[in-house]
PDB file of C-alpha atoms and ligand atoms in Angstrom:
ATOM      1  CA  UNK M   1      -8.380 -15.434   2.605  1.00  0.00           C
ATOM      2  CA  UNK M   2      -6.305 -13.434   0.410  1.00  0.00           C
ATOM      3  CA  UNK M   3      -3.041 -12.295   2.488  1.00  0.00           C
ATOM      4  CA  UNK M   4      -2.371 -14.103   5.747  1.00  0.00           C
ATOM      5  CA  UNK M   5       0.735 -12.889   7.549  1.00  0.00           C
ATOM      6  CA  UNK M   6       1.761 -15.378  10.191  1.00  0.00           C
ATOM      7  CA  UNK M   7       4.389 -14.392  13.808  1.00  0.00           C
ATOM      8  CA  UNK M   8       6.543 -12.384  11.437  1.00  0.00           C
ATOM      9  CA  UNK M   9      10.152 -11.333  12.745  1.00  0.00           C
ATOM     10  CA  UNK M  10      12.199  -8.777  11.266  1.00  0.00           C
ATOM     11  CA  UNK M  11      15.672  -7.561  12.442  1.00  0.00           C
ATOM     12  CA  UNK M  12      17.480  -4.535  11.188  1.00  0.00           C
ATOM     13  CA  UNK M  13      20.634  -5.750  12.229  1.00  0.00           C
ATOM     14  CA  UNK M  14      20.368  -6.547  16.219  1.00  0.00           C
ATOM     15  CA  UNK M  15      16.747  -4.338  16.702  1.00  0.00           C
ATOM     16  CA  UNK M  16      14.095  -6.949  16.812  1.00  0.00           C
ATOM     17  CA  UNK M  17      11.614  -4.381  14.851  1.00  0.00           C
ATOM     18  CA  UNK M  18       8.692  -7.144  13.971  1.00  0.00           C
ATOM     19  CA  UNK M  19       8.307  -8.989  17.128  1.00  0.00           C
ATOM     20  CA  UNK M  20       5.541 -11.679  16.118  1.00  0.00           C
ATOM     21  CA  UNK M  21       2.960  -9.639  13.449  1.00  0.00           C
ATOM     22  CA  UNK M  22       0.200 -11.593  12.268  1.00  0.00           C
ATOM     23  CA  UNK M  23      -2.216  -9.974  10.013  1.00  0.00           C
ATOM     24  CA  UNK M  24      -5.148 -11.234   7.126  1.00  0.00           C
ATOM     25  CA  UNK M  25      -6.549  -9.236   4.369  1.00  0.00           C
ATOM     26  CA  UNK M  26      -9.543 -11.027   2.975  1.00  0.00           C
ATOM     27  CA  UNK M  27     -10.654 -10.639  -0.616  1.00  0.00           C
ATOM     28  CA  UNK M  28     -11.978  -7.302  -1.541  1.00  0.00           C
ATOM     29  CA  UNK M  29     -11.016  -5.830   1.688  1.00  0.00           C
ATOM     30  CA  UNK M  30      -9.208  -2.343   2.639  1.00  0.00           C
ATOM     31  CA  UNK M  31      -7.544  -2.716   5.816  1.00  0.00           C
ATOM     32  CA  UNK M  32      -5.657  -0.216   7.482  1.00  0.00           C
ATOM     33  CA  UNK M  33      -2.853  -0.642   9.479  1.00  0.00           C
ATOM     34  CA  UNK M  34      -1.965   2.516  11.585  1.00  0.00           C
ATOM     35  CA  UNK M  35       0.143   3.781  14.355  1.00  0.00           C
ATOM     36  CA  UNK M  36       3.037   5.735  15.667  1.00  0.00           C
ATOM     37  CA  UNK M  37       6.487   7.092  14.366  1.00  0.00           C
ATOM     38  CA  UNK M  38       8.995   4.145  14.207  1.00  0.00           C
ATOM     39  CA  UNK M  39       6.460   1.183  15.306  1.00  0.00           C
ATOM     40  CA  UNK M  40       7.238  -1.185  12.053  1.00  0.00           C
ATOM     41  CA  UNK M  41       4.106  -0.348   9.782  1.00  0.00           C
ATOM     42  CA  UNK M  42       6.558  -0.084   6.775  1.00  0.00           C
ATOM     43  CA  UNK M  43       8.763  -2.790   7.704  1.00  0.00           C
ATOM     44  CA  UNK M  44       5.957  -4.794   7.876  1.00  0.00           C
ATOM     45  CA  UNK M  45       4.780  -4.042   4.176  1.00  0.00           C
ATOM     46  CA  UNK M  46       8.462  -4.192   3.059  1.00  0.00           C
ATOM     47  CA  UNK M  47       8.355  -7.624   4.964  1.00  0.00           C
ATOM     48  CA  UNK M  48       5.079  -9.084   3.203  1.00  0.00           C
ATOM     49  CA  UNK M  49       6.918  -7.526  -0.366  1.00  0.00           C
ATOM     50  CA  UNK M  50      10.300  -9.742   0.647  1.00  0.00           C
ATOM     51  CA  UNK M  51      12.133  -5.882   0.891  1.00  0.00           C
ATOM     52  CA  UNK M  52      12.873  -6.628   4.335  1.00  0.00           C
ATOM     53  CA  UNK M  53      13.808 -10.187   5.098  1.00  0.00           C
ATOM     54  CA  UNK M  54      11.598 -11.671   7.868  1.00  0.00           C
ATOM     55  CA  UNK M  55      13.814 -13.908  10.090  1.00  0.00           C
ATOM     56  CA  UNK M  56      10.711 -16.284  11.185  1.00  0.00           C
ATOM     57  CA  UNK M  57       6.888 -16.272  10.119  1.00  0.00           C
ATOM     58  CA  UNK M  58       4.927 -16.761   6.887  1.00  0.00           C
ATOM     59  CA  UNK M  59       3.641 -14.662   4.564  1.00  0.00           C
ATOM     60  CA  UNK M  60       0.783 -16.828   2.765  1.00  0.00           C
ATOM     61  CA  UNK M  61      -0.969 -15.103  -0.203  1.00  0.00           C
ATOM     62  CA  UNK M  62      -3.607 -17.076  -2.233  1.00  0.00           C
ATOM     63  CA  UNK M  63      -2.395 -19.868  -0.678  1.00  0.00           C
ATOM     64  CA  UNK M  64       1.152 -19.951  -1.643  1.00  0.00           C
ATOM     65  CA  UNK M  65       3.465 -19.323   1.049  1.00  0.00           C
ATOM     66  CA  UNK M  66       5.623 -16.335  -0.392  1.00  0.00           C
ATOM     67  CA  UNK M  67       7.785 -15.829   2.787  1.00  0.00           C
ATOM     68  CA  UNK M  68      11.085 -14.528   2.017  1.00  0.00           C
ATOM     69  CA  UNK M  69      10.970 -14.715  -1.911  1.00  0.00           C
ATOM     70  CA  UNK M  70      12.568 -11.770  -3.945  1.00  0.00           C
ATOM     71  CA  UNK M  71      10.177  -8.636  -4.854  1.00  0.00           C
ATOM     72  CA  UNK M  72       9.874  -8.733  -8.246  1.00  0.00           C
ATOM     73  CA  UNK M  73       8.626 -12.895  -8.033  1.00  0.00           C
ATOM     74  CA  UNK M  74       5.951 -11.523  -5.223  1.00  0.00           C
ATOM     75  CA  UNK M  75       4.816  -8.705  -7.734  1.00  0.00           C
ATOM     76  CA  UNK M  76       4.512 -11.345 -10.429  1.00  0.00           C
ATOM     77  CA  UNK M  77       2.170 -13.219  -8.247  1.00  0.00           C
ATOM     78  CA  UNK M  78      -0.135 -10.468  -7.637  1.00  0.00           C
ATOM     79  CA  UNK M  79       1.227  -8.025  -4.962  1.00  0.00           C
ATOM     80  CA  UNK M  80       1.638  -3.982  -5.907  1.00  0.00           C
ATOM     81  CA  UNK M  81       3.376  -2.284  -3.450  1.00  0.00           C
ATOM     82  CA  UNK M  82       3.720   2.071  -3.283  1.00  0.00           C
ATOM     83  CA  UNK M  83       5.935   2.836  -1.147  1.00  0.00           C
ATOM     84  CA  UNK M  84       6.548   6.086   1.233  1.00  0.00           C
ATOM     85  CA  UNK M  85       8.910   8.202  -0.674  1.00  0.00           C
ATOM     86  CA  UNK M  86       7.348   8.667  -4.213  1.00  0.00           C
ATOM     87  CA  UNK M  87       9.688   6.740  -6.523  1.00  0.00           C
ATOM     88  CA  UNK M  88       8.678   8.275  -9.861  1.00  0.00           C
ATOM     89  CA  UNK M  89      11.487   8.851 -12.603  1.00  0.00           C
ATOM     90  CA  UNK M  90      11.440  12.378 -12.747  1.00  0.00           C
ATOM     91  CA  UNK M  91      13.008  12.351 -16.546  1.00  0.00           C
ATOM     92  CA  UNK M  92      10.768  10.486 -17.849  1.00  0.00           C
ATOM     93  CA  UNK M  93       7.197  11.640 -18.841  1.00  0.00           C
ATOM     94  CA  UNK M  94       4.093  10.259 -17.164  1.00  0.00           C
ATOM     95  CA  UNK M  95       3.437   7.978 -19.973  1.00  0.00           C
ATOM     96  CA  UNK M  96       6.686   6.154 -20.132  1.00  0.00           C
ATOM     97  CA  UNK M  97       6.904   6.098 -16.197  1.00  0.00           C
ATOM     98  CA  UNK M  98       3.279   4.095 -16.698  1.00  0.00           C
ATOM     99  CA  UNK M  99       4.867   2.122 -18.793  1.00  0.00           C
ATOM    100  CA  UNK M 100       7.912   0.896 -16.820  1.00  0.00           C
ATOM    101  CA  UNK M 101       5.439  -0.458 -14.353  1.00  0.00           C
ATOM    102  CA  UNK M 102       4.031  -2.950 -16.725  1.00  0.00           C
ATOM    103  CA  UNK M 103       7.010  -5.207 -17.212  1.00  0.00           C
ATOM    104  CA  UNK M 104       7.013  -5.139 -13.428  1.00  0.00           C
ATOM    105  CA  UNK M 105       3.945  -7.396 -13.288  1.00  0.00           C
ATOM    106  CA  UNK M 106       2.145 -10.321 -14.053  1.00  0.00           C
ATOM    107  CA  UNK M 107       0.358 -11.049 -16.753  1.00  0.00           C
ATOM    108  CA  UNK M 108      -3.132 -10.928 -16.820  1.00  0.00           C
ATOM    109  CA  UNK M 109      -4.793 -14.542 -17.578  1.00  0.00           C
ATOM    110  CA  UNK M 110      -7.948 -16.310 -17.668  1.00  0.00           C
ATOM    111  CA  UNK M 111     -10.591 -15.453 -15.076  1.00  0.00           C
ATOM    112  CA  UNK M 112      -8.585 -12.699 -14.015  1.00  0.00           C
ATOM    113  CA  UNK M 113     -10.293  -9.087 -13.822  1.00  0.00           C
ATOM    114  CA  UNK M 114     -10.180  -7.154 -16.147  1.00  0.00           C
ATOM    115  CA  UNK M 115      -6.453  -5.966 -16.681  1.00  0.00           C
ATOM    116  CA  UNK M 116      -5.396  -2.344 -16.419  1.00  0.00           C
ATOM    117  CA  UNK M 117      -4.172  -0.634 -19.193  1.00  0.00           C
ATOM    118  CA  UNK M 118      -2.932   3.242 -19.887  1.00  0.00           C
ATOM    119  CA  UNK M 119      -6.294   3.713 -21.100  1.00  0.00           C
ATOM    120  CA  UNK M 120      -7.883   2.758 -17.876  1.00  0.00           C
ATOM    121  CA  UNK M 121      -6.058   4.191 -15.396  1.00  0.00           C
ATOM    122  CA  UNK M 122      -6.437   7.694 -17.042  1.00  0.00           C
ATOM    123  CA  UNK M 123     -10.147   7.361 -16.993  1.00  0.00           C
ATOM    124  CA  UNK M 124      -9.245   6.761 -13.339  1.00  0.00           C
ATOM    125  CA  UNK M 125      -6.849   9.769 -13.037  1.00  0.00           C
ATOM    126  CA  UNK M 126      -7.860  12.208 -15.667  1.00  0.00           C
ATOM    127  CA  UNK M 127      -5.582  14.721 -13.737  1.00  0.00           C
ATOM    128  CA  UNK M 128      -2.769  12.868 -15.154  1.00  0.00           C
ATOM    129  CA  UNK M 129      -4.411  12.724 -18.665  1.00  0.00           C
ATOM    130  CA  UNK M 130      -3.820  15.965 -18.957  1.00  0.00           C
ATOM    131  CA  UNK M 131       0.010  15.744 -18.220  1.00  0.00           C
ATOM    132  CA  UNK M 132       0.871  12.652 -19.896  1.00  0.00           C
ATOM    133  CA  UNK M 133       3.885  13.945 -21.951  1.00  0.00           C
ATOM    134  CA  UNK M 134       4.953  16.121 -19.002  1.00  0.00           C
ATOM    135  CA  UNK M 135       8.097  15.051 -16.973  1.00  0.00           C
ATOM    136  CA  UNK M 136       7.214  13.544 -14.072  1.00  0.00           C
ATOM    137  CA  UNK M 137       9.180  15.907 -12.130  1.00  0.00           C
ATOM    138  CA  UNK M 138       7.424  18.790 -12.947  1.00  0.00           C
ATOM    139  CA  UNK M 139       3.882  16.748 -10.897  1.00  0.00           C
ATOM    140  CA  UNK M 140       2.692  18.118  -7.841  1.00  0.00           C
ATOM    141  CA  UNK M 141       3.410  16.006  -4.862  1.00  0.00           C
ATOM    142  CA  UNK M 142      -0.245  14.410  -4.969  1.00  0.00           C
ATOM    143  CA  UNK M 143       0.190  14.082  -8.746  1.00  0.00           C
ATOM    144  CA  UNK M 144       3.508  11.839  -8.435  1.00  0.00           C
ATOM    145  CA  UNK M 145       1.520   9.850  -5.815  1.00  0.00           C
ATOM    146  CA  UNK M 146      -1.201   9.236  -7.911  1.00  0.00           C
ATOM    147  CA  UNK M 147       1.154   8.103 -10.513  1.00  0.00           C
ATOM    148  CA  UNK M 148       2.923   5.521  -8.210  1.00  0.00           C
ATOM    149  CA  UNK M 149      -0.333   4.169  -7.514  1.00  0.00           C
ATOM    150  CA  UNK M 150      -0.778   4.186 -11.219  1.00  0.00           C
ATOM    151  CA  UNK M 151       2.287   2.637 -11.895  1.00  0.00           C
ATOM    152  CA  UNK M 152       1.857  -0.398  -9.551  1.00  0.00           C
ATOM    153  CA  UNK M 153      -1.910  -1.020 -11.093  1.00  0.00           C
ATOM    154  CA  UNK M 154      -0.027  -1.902 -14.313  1.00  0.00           C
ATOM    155  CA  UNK M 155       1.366  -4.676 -12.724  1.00  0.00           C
ATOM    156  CA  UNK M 156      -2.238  -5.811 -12.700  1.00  0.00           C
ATOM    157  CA  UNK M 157      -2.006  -6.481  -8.720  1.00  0.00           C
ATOM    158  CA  UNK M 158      -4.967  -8.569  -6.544  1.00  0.00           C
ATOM    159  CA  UNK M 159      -3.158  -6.992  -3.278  1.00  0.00           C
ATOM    160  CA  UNK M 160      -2.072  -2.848  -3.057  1.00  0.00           C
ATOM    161  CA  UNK M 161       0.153  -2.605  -0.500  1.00  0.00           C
ATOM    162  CA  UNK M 162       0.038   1.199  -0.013  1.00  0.00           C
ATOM    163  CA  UNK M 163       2.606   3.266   2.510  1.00  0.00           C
ATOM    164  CA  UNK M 164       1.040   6.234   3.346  1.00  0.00           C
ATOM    165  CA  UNK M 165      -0.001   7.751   0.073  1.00  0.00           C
ATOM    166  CA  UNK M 166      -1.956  11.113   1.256  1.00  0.00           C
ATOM    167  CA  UNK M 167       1.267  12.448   3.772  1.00  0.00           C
ATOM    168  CA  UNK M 168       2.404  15.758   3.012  1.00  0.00           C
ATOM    169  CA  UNK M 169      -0.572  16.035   0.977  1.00  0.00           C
ATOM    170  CA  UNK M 170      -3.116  19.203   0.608  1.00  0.00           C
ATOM    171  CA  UNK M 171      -6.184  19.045   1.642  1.00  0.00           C
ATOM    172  CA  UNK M 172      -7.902  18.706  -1.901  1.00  0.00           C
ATOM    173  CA  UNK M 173      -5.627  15.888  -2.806  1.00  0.00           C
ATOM    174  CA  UNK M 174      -6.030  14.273   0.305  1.00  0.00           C
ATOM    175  CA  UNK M 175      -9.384  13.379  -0.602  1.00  0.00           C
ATOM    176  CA  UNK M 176      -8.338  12.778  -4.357  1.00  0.00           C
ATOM    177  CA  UNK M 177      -6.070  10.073  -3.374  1.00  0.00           C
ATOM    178  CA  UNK M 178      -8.697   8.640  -0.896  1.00  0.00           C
ATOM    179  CA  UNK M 179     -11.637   8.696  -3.683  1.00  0.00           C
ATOM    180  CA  UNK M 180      -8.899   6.892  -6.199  1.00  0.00           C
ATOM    181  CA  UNK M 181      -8.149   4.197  -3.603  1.00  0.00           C
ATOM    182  CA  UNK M 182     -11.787   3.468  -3.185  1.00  0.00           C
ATOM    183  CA  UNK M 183     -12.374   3.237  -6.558  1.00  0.00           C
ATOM    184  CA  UNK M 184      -9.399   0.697  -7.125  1.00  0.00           C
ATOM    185  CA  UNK M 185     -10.653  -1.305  -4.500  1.00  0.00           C
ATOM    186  CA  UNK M 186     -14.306  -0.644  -6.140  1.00  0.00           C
ATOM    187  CA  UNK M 187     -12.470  -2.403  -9.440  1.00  0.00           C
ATOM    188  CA  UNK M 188     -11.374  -5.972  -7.487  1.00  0.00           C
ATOM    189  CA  UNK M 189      -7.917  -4.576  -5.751  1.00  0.00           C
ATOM    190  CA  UNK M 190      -7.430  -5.104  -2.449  1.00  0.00           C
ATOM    191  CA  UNK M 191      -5.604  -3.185  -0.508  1.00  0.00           C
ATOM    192  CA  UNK M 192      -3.219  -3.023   2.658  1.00  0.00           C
ATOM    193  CA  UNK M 193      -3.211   0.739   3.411  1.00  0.00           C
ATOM    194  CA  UNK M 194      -1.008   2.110   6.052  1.00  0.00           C
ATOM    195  CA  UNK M 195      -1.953   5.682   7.233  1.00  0.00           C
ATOM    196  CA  UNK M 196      -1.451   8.614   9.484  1.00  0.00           C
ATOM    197  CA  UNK M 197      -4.392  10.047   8.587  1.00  0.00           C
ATOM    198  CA  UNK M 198      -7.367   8.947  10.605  1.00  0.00           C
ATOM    199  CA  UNK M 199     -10.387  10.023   8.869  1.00  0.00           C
ATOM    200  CA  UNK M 200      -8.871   8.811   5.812  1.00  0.00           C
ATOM    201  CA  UNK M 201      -8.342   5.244   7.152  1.00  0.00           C
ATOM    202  CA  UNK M 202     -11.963   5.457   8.967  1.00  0.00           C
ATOM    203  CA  UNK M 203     -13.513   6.450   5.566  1.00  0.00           C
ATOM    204  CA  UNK M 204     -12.187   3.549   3.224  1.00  0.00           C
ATOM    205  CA  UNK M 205     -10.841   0.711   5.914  1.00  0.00           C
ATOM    206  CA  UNK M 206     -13.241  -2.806   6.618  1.00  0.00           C
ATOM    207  CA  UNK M 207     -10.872  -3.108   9.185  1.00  0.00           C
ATOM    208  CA  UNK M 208      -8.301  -1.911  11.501  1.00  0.00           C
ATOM    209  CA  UNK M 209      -4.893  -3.502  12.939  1.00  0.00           C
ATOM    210  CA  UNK M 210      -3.182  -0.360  15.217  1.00  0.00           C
ATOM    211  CA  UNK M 211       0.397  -0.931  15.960  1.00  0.00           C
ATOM    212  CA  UNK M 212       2.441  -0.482  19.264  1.00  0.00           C
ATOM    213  CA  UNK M 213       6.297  -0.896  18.902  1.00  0.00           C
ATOM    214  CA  UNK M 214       7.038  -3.854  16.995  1.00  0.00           C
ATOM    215  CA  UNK M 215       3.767  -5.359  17.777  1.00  0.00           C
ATOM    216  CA  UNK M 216       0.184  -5.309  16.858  1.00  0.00           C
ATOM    217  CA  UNK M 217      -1.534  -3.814  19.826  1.00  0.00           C
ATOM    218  CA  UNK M 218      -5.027  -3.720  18.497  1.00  0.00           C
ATOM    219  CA  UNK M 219      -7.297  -5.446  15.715  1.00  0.00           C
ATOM    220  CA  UNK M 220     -11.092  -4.968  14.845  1.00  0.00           C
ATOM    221  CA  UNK M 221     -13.459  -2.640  12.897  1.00  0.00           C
ATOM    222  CA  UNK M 222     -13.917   0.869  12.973  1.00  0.00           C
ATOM    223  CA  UNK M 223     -16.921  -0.096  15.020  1.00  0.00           C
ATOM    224  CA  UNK M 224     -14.567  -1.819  17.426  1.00  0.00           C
ATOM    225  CA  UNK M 225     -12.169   1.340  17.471  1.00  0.00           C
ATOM    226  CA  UNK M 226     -14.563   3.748  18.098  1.00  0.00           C
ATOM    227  CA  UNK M 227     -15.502   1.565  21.025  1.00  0.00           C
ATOM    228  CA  UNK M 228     -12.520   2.026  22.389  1.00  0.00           C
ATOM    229  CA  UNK M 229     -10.891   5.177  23.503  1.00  0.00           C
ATOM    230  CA  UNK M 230      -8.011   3.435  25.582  1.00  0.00           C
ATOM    231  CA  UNK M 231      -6.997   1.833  22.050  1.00  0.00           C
ATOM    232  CA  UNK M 232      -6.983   5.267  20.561  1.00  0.00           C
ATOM    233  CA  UNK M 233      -5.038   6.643  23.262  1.00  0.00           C
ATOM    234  CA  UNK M 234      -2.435   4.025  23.763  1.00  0.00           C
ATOM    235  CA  UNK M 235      -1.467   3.622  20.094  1.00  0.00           C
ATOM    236  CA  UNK M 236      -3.029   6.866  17.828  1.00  0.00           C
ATOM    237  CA  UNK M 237      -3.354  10.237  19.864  1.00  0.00           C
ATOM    238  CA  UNK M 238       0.071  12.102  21.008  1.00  0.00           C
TER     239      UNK M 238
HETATM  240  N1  LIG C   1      16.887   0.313   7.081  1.00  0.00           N
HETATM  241  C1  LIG C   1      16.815   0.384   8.406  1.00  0.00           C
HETATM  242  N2  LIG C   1      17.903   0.114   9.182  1.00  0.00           N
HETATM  243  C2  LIG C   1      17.837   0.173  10.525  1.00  0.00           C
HETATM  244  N3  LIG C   1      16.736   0.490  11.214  1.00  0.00           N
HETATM  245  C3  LIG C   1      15.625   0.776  10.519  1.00  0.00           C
HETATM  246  C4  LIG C   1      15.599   0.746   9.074  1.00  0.00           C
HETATM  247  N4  LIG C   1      14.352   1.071   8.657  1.00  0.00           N
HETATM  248  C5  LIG C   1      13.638   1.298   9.771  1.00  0.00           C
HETATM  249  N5  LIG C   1      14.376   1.118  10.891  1.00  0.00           N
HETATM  250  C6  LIG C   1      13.911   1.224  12.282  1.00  0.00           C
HETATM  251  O1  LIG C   1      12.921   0.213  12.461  1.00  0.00           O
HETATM  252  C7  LIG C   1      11.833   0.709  13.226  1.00  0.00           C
HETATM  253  C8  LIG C   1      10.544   0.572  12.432  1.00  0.00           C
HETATM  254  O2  LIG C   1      10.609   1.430  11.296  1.00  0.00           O
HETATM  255  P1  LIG C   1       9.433   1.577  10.240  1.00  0.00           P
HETATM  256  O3  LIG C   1       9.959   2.419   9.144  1.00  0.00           O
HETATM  257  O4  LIG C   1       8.924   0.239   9.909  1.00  0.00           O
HETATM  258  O5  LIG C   1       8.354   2.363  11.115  1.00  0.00           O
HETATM  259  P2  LIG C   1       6.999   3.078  10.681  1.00  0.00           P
HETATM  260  O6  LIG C   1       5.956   2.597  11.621  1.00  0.00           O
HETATM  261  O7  LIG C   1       6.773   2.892   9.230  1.00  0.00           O
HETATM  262  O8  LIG C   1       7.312   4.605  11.008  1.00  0.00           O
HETATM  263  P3  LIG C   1       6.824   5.969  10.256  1.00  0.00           P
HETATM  264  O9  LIG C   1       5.430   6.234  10.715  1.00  0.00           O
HETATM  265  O10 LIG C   1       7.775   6.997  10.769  1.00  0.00           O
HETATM  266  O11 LIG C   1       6.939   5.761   8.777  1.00  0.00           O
HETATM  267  C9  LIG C   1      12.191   2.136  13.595  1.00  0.00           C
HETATM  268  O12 LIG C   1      12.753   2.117  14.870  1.00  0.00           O
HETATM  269  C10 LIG C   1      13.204   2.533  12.550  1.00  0.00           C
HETATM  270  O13 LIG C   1      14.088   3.483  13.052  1.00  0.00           O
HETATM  271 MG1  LIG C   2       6.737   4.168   7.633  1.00  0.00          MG
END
């Protein structure tokens, strides 16, 4: 098992907003966790990434228990995480923002895949090629997303924790960011992928966890899901 998250509680001050979340991501794995407005998906990331400090539980990733270290030591062990508001710097160009995200990382070492480089992640994103000396706040929406998700790779992750990367997206990009995702994971990542959209989490998840408040209300494949309307009901459809 690569990620095993263990009766996690998180406050924000006196709201109990992770009431007991356990969750696995196995090697190689996508797994989507979806839900709601407000339920805790992105506390729980910022909770695994030691953003949010989890009052009780574990967080166990390749078999060191990470629970409540600082960010930057869990990204030197081998988590990325891209978080919901795009946090590219919009002075620099693409390049150098690429390049701020690999002193964020570990090192690559022995037996480990095959490490990303500028290089690589352009032949990845070849939309962002084309724009490397632009500043990154002249990118689309779905271009600074993609370059997040760039960013992180540098870091040479084993886990992607990813916070809804295709909202407020067109259409076109949607399924640009979904096709780069599945070609990450297609490279060794694995990834913890929280989404509104659906189809998108149908189309690249192994699994699904579906949150209620503070809770997880559901767990299983898409199989499982589509098995069950009253899931779909009670935690996805308005
Ligand atoms: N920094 C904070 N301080 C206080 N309360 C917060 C903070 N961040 C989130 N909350 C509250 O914690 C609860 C869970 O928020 P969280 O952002 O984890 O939900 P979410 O499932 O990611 O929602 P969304 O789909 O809107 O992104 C919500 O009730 C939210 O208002
Ligand atoms: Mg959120």
């Amino acid at each position: 098992m690569l990620l095993e998250v263990r009766d996690l509680n998180t406050y924000y001050g006196a709201s109990h907003v992770l009431q007991g979340i356990s969750l696995t991501v196995n090697s190689g794995e996508i797994v989507a966790l979806l839900g709601r407005n407000g339920m805790g998906k992105s506390t729980t990331l910022k909770s695994i990434m030691g953003l949010s400090k989890a009052r009780s539980g574990s967080v166990v990733f390749e078999g060191r228990d990470i629970t409540g270290h600082p960010p930057y030591q869990v990204a030197r062990w081998g988590i990325g995480y891209v978080p919901e508001e795009r946090r590219i710097f919009p002075n620099l160009s693409v390049l150098d923002n690429l390049f701020l995200g690999v002193k964020h990382g570990k090192k690559a070492g022995a037996g480990d895949p095959e490490p990303w480089t500028v290089e690589r992640f352009f032949h990845h994103f070849p939309r962002l090629e084309a724009r490397a000396q632009q500043k990154g706040r002249f990118l689309s929406g779905g271009e600074q997303q993609m370059l997040t998700i760039g960013r992180s790779l540098m870091g040479n992750p084993r886990l992607l924790l990813v916070d809804e990367p295709t909202e407020g997206l067109a259409p076109l990009l949607v399924r640009e960011v979904r096709d780069i995702l599945a070609e990450i994971n297609k490279a060794g990542v694995s990834i913890l992928l929280v989404e509104h959209n659906l189809k998108v989490a149908m189309s690249l998840a192994d699994r699904l966890y579906l949150m209620g408040k503070a809770h997880i209300g559901f767990s299983g494949s898409i199989e499982d899901l589509k098995a069950n309307p009253q899931a779909r009901e009670k935690y996805l459809e308005v």
